[in-house]
Coordinates of N, CA and C in Angstrom, one line a residue:
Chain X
X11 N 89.2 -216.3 -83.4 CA 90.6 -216.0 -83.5 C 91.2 -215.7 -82.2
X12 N 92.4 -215.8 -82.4 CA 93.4 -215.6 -80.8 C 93.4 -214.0 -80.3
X13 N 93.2 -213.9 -79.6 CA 93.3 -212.5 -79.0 C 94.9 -211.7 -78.5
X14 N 94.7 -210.6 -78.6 CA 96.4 -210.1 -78.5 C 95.7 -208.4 -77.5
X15 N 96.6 -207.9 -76.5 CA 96.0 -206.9 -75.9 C 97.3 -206.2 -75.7
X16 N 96.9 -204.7 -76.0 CA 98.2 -203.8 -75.7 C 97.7 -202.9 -74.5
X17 N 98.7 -202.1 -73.7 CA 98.5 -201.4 -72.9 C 99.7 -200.5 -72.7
X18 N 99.4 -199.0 -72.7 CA 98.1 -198.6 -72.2 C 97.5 -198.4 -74.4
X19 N 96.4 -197.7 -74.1 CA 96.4 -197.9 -75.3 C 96.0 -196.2 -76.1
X20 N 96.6 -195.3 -75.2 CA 96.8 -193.8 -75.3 C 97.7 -193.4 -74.6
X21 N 99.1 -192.8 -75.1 CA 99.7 -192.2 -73.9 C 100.1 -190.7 -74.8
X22 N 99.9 -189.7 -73.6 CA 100.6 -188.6 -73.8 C 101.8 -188.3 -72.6
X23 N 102.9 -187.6 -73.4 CA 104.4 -187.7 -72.7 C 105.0 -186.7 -73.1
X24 N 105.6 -185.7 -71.9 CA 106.5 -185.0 -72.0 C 107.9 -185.3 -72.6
X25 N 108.4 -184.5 -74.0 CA 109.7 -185.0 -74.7 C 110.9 -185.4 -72.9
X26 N 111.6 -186.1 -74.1 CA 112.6 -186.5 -72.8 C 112.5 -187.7 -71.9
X27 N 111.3 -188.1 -71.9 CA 110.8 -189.3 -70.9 C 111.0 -190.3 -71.8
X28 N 110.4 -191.5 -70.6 CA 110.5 -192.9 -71.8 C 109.1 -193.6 -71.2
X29 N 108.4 -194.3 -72.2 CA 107.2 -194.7 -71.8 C 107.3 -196.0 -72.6
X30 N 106.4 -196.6 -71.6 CA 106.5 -198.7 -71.8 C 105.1 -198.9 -72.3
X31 N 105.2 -199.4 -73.6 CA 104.2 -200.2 -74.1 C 104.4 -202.2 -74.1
X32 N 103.1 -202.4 -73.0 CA 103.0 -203.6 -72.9 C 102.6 -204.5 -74.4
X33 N 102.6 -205.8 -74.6 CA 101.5 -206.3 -75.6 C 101.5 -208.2 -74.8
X34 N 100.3 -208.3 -74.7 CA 100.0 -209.9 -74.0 C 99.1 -210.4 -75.1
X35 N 99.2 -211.9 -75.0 CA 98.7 -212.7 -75.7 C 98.0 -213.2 -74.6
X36 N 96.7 -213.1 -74.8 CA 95.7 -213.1 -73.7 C 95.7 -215.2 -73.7
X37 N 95.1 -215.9 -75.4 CA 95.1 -217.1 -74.8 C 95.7 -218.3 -75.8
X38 N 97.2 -217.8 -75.9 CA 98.1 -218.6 -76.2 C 99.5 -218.2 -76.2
X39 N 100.0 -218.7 -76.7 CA 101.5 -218.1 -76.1 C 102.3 -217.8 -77.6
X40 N 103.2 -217.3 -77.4 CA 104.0 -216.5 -78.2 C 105.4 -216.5 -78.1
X41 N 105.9 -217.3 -78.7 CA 107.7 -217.0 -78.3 C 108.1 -215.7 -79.2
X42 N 107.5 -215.5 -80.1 CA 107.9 -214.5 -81.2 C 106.7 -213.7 -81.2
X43 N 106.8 -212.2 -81.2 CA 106.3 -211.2 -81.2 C 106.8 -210.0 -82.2
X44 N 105.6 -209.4 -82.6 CA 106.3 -208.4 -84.1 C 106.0 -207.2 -83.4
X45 N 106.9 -205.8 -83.3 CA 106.7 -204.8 -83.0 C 106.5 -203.9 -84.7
X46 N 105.2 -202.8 -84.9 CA 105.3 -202.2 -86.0 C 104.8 -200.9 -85.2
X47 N 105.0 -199.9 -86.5 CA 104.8 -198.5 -86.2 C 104.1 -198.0 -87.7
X48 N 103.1 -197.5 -87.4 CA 102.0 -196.6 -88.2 C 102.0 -195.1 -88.4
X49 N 102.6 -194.8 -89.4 CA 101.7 -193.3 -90.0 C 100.6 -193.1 -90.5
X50 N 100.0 -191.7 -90.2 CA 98.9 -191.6 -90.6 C 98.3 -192.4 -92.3
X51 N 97.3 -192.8 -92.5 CA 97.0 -193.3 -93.9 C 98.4 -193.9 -94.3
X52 N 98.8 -194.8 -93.7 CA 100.1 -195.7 -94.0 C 100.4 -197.1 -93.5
X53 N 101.0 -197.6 -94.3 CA 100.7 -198.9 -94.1 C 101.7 -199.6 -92.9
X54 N 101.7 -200.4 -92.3 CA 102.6 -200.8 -91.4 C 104.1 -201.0 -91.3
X55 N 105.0 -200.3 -90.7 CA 106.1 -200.5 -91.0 C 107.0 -201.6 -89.9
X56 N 107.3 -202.8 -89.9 CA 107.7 -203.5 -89.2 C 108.9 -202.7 -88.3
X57 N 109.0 -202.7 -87.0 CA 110.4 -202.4 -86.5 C 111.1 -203.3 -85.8
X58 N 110.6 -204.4 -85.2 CA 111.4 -205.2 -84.3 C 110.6 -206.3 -84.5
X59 N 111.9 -208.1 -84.0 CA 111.0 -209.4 -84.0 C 111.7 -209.4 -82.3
X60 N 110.8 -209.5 -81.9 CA 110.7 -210.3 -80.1 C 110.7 -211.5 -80.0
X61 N 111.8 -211.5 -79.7 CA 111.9 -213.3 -79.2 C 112.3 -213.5 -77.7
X62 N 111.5 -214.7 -77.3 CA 111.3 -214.8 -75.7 C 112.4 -215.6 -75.8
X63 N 113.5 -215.1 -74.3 CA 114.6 -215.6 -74.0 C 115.8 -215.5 -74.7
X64 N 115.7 -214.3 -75.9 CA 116.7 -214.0 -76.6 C 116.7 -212.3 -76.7
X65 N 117.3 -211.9 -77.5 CA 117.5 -210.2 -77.8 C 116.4 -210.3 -78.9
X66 N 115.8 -209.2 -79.1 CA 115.5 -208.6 -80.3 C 116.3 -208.5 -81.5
X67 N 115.6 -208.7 -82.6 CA 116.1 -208.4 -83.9 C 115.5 -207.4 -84.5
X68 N 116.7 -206.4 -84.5 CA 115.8 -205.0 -85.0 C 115.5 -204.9 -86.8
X69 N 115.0 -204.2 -87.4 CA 114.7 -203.6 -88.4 C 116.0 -202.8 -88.9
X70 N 116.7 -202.5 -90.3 CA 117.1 -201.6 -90.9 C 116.9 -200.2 -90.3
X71 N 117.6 -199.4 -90.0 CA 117.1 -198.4 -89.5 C 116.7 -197.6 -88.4
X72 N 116.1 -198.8 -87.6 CA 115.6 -198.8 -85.9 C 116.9 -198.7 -85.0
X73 N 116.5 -198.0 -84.3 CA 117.4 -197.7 -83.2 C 117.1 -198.7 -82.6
X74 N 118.0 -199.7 -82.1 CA 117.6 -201.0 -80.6 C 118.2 -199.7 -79.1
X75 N 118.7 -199.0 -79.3 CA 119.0 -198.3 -77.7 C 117.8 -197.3 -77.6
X76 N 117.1 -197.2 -78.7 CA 115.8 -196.2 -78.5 C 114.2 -196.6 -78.4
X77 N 114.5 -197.9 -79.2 CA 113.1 -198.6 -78.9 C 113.5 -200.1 -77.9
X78 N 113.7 -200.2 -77.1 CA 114.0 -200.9 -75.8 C 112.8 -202.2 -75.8
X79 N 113.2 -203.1 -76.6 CA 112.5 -204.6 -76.3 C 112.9 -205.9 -75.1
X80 N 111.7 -206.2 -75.0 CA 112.2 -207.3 -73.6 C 111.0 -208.2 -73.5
X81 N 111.3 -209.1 -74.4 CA 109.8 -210.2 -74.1 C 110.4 -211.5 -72.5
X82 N 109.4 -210.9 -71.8 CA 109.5 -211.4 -70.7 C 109.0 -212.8 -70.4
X83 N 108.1 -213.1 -71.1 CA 107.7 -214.5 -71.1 C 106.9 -215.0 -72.0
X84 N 106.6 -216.0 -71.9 CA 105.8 -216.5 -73.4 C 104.4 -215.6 -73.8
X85 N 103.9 -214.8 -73.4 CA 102.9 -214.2 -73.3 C 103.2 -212.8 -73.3
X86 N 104.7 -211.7 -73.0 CA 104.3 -210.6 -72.9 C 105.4 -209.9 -73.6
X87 N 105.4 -209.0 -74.4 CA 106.6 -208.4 -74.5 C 106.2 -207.0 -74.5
X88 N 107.2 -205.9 -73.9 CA 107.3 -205.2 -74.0 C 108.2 -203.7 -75.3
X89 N 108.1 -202.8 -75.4 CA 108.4 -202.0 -76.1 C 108.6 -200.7 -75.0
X90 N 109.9 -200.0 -74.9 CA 109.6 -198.8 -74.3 C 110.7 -197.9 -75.2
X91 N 109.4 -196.6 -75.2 CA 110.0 -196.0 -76.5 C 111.4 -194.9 -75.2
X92 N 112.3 -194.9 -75.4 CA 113.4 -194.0 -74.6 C 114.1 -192.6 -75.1
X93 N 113.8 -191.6 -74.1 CA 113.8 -190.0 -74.0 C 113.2 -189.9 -75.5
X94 N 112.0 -189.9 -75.4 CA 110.8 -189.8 -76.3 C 111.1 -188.1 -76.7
X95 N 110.9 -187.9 -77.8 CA 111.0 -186.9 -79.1 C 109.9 -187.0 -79.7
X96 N 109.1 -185.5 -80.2 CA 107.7 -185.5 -80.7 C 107.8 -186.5 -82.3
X97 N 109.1 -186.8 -82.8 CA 108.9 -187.3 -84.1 C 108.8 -188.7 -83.5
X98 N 109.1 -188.9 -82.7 CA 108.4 -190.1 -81.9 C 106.8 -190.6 -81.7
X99 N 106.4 -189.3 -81.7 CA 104.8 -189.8 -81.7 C 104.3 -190.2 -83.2
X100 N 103.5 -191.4 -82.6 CA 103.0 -192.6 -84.1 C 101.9 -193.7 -83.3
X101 N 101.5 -194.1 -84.2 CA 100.8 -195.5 -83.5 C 101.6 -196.6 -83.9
X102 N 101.7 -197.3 -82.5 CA 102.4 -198.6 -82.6 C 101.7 -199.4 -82.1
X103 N 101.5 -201.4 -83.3 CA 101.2 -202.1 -82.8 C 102.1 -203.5 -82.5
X104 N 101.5 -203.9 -82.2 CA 102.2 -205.3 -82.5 C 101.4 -206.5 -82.6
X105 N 102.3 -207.4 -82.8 CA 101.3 -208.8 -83.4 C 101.6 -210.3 -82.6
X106 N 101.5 -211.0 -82.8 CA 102.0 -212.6 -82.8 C 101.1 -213.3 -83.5
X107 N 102.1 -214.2 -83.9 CA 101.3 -215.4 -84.9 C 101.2 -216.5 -84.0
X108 N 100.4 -217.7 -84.4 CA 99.6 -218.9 -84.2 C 101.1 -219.9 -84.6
X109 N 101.8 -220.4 -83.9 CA 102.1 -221.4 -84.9 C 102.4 -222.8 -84.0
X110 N 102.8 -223.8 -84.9 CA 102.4 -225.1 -83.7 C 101.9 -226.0 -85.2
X111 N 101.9 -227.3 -85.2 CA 101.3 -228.5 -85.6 C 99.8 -227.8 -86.3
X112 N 100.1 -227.9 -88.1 CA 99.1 -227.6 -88.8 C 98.8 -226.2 -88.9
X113 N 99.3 -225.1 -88.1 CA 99.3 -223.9 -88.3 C 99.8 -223.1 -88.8
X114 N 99.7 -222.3 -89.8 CA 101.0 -221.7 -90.9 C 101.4 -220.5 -89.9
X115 N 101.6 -219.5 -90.3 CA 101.7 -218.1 -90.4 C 100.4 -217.2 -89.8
X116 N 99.3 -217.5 -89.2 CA 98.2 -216.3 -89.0 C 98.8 -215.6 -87.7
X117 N 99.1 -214.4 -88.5 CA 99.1 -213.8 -87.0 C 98.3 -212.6 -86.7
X118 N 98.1 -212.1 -85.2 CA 97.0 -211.6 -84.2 C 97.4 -210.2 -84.0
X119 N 97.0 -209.4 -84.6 CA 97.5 -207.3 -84.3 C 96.4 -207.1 -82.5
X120 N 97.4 -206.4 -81.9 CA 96.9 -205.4 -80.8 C 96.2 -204.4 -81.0
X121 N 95.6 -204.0 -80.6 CA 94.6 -202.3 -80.8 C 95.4 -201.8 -81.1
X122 N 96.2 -201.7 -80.8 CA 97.8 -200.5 -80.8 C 97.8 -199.5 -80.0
X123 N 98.8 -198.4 -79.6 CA 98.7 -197.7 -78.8 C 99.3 -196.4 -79.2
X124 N 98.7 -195.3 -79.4 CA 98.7 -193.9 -80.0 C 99.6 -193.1 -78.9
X125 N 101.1 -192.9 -79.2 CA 101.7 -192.2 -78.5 C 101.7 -190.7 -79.0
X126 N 101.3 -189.5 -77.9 CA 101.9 -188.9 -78.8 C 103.2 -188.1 -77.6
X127 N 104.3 -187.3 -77.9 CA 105.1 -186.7 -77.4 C 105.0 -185.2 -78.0
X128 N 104.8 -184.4 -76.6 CA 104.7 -182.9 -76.5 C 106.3 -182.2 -76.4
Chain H
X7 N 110.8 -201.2 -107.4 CA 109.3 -201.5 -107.3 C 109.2 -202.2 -105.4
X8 N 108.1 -202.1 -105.0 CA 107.8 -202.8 -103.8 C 107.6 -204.2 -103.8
X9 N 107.2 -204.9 -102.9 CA 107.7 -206.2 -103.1 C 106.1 -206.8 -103.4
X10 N 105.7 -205.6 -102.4 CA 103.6 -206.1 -102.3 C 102.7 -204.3 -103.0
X11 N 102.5 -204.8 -104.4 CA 101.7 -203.4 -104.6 C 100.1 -203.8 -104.4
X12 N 99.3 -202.6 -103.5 CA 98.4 -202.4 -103.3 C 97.9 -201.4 -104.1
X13 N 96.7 -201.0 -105.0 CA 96.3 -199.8 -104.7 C 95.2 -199.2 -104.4
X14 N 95.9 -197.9 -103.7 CA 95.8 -197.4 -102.0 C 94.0 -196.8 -102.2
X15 N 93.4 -196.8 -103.7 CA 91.9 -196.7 -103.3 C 91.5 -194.8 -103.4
X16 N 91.1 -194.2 -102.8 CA 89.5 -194.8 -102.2 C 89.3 -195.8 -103.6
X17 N 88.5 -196.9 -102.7 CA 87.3 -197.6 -103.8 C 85.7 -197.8 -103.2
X18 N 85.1 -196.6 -103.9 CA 83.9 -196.5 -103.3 C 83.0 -197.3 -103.9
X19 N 81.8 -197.7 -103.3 CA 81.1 -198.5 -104.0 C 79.5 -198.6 -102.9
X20 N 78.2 -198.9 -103.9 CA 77.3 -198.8 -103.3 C 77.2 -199.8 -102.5
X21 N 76.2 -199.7 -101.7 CA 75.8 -200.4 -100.5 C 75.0 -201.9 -101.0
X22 N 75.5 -203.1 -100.6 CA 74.9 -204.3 -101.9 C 76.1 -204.8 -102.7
X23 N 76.9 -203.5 -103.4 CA 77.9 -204.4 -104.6 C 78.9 -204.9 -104.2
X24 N 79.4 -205.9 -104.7 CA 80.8 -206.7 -104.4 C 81.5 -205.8 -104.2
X25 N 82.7 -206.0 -103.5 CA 84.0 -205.1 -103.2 C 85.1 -206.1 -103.6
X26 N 85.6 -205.9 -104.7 CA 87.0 -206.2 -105.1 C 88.2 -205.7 -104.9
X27 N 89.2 -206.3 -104.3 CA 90.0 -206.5 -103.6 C 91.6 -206.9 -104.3
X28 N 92.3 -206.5 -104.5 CA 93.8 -207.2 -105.4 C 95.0 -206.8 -105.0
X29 N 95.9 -207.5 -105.0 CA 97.5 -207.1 -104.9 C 98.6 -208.2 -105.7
X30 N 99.4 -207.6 -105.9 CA 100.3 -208.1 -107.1 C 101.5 -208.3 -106.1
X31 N 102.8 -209.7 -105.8 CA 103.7 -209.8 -105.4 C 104.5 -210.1 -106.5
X32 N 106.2 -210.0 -105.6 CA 107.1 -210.3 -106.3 C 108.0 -211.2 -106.0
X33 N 107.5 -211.2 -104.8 CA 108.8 -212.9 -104.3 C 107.7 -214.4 -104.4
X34 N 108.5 -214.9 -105.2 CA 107.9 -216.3 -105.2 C 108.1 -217.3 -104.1
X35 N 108.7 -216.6 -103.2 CA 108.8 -217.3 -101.9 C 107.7 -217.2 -101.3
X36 N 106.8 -216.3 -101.3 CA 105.8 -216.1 -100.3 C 104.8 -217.3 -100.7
X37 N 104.6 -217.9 -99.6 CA 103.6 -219.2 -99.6 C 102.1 -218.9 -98.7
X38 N 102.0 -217.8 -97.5 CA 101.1 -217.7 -96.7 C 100.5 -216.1 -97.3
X39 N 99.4 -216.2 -97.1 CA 98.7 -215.0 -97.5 C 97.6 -214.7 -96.5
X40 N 97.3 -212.9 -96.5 CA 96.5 -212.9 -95.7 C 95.6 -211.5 -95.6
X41 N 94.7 -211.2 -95.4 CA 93.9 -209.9 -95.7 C 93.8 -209.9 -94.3
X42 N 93.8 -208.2 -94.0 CA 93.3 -207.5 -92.7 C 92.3 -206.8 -93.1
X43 N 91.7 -206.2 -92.3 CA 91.1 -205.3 -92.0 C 91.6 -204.0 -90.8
X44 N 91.2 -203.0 -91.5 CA 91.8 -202.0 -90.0 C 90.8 -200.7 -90.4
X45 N 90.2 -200.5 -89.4 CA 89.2 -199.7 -89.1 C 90.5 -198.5 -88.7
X46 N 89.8 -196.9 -88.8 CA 90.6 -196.0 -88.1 C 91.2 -196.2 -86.9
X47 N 92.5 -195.9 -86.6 CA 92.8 -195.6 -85.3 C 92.8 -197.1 -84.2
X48 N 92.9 -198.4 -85.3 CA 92.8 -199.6 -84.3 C 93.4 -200.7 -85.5
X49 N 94.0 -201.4 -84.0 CA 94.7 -202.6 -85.3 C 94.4 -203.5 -86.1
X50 N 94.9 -203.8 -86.9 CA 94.6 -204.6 -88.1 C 93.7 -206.0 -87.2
X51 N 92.5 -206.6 -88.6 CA 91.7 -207.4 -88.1 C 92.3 -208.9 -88.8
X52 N 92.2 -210.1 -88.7 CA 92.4 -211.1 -89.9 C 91.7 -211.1 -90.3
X53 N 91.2 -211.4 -91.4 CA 90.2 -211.5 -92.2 C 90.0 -212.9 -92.9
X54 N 91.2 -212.9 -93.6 CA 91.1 -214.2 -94.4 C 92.6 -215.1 -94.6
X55 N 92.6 -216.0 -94.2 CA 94.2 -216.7 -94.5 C 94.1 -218.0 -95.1
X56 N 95.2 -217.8 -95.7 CA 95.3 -219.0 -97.1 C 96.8 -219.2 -97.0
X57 N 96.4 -220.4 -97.7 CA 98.2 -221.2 -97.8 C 98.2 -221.7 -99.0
X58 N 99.3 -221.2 -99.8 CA 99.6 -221.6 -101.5 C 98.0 -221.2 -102.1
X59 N 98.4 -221.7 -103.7 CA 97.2 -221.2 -104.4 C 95.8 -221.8 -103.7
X60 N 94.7 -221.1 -104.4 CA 93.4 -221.8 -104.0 C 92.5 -220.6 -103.8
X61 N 91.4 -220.9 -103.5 CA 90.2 -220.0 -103.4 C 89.6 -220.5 -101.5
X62 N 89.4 -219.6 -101.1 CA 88.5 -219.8 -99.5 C 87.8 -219.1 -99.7
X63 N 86.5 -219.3 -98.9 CA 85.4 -218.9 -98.5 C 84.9 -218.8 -97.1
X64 N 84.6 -217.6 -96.9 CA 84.1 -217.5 -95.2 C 82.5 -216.4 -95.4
X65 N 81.4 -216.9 -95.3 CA 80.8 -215.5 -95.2 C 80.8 -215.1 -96.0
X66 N 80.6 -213.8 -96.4 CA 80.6 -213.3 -97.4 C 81.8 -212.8 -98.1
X67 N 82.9 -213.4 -97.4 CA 84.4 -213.2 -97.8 C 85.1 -214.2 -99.0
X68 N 85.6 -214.1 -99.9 CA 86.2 -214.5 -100.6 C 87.8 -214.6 -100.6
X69 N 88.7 -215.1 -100.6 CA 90.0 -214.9 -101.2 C 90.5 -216.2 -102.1
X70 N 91.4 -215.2 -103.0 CA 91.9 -215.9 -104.2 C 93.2 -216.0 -104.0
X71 N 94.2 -216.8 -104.6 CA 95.3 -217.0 -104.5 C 96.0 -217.5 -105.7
X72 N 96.6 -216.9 -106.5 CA 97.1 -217.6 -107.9 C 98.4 -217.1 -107.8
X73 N 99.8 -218.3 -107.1 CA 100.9 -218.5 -107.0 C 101.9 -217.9 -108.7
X74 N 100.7 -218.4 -109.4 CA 101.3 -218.6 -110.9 C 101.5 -217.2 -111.4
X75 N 100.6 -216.6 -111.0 CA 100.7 -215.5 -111.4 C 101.0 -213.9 -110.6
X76 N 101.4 -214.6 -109.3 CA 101.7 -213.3 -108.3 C 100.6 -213.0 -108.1
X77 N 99.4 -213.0 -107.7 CA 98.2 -212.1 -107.9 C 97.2 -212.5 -106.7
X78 N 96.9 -212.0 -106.0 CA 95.8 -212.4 -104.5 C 94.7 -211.4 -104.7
X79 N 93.5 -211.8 -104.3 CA 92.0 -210.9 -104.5 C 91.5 -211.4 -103.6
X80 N 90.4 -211.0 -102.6 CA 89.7 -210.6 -101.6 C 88.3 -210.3 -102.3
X81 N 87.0 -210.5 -102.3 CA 85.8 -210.6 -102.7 C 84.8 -210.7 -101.6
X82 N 84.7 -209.2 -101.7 CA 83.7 -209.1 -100.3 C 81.9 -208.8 -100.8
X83 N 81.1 -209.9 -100.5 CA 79.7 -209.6 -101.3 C 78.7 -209.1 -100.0
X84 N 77.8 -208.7 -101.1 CA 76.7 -207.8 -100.1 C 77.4 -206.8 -99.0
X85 N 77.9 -206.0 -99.9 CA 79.2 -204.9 -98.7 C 77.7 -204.1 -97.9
X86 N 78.6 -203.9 -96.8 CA 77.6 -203.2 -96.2 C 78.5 -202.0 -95.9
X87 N 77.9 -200.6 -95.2 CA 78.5 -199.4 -94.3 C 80.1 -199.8 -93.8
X88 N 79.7 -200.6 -92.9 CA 80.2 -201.3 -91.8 C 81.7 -202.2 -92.3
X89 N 81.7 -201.8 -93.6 CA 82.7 -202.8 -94.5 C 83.4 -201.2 -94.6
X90 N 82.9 -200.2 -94.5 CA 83.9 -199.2 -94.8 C 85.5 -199.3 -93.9
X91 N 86.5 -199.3 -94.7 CA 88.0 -199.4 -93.7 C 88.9 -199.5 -94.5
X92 N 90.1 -199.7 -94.2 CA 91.2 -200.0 -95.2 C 91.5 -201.5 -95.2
X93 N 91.8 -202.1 -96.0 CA 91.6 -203.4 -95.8 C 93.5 -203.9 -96.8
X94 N 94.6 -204.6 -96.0 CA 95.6 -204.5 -96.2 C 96.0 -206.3 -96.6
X95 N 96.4 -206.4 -97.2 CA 96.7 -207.9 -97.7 C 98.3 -207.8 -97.1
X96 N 98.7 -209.5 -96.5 CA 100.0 -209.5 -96.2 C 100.1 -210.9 -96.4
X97 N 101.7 -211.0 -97.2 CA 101.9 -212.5 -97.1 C 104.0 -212.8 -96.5
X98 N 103.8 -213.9 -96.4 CA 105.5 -214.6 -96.1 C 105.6 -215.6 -96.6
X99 N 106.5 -216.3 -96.5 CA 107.3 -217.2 -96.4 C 107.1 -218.6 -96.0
X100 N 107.9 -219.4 -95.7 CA 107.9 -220.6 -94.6 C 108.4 -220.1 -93.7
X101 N 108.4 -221.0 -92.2 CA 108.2 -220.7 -90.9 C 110.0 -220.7 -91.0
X102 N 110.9 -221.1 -91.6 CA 112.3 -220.8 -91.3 C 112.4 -219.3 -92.0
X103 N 111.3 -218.4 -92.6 CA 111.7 -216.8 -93.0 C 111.2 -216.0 -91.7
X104 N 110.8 -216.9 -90.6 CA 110.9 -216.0 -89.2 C 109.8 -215.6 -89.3
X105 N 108.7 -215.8 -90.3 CA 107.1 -214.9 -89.5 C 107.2 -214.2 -90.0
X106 N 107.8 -213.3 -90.7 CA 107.7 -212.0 -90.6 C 106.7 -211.8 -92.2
X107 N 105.7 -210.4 -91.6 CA 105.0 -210.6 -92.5 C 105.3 -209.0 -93.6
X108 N 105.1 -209.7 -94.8 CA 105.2 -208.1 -96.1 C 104.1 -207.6 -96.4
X109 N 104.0 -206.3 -96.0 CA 102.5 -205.8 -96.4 C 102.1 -204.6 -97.4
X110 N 100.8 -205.4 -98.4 CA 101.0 -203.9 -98.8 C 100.4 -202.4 -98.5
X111 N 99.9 -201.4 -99.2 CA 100.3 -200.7 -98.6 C 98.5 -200.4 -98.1
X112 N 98.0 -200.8 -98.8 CA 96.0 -200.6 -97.9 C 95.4 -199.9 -99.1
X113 N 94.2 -200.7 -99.1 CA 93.1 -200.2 -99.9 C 92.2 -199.5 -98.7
X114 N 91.5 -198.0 -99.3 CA 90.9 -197.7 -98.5 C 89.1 -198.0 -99.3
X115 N 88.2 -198.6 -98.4 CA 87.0 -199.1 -99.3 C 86.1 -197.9 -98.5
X116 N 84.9 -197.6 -99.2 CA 84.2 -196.7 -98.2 C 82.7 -197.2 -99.1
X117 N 81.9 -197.9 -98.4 CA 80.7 -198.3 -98.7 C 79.4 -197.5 -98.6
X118 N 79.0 -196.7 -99.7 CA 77.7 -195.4 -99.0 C 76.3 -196.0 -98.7
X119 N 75.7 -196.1 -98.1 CA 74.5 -196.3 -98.1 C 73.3 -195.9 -99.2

């Protein structure tokens, strides 16, 4: 399977700050990228679609001035969570799918990265 | 009602027996289907992907797919420890519904030795 890598993949952060979660597609590329967020024993909650060379399409709900997307190139997008709040801390991953000639829908989850805010 | 019901488990089971696996949908739009795996604390694994009805086989992995009836199953044999996780089924659309995938909400399996 395709590989997908997030970074960093622990951060602890004083409320108030803003911290940048990377995600790369190590060996394919990605014009579209899925930002989700996890609670404990819970199942994935989509928040943002990343599209390279366009804006984000947020989620119902999601703040776009608080969760700050920017896919930079066919390979990387970013997430930076801004003046972070402890109900801010969660695990977030994200994904991309395979798609191309003969390929449906499989798409590739990140380790994720466990923020939490003090 | 949700769009993808899972239910959330525990399903414990000895070490050797099949692990059965199910979820029930409600949009007949969904064409792509797909089982994860997610171990604590790390993200979801693919496991198995399928397109429209049919049965696949990987290993000792199974998945089912019956369009007709809303209904997807996962069939994992000779479970081992190591199969202990939550294991999350997700499906969509065609590629003009944008990718985006519905998930439900996770079985949690715990295999004892």
């Amino acid at each position: 399977g395709a590989v997908v890598s997030q970074h960093p993949s622990r951060v602890i952060c004083k409320s108030g700050t803003s911290v940048k979660i990377e995600c790369r597609s190590l060996d394919f590329q990605a014009t579209t990228m899925f930002w989700y967020r996890q609670f404990p024993k819970k199942s994935l909650m989509l928040m943002a679609t990343s599209n390279e060379g366009s804006k984000a399409t947020y989620e119902q709900g999601v703040e776009k001035d608080k969760f700050l997307i920017n896919h930079a190139s066919l390979t990387l997008s970013t997430l930076t969570v801004t003046s972070a709040h402890p109900e801010d801390s969660s695990f977030y991953i994200c994904s991309a799918p395979i798609t191309g000639t003969g390929r449906g829908n499989e798409q590739f989850f990140g380790p994720g990265t466990r923020l939490t805010v003090l | 009602q949700k769009e993808v019901e899972q239910d959330p488990g525990p399903l414990s089971v000895p070490e050797g027996a099949i692990v059965s696996l199910n979820c029930t949908y409600s949009n007949s739009a969904f064409q792509y289907f797909m089982w994860y795996r997610q171990y604590s604390r790390k993200g979801p694994e693919l496991l198995m992907y399928t397109y429209s009805s049919g049965n696949k086989e990987d290993g000792r992995f199974t998945a089912q797919v019956d369009k007709s009836s809303k209904y997807i199953s996962l069939f994992i044999r000779d479970s081992q420890p190591s199969d202990s996780a939550t294991y999350l089924c997700a499906m969509s659309g065609n590629k003009a519904a944008g990718n985006k995938l519905t998930f439900g909400g996770g079985t949690r399996v715990l295999v004892k030795p």
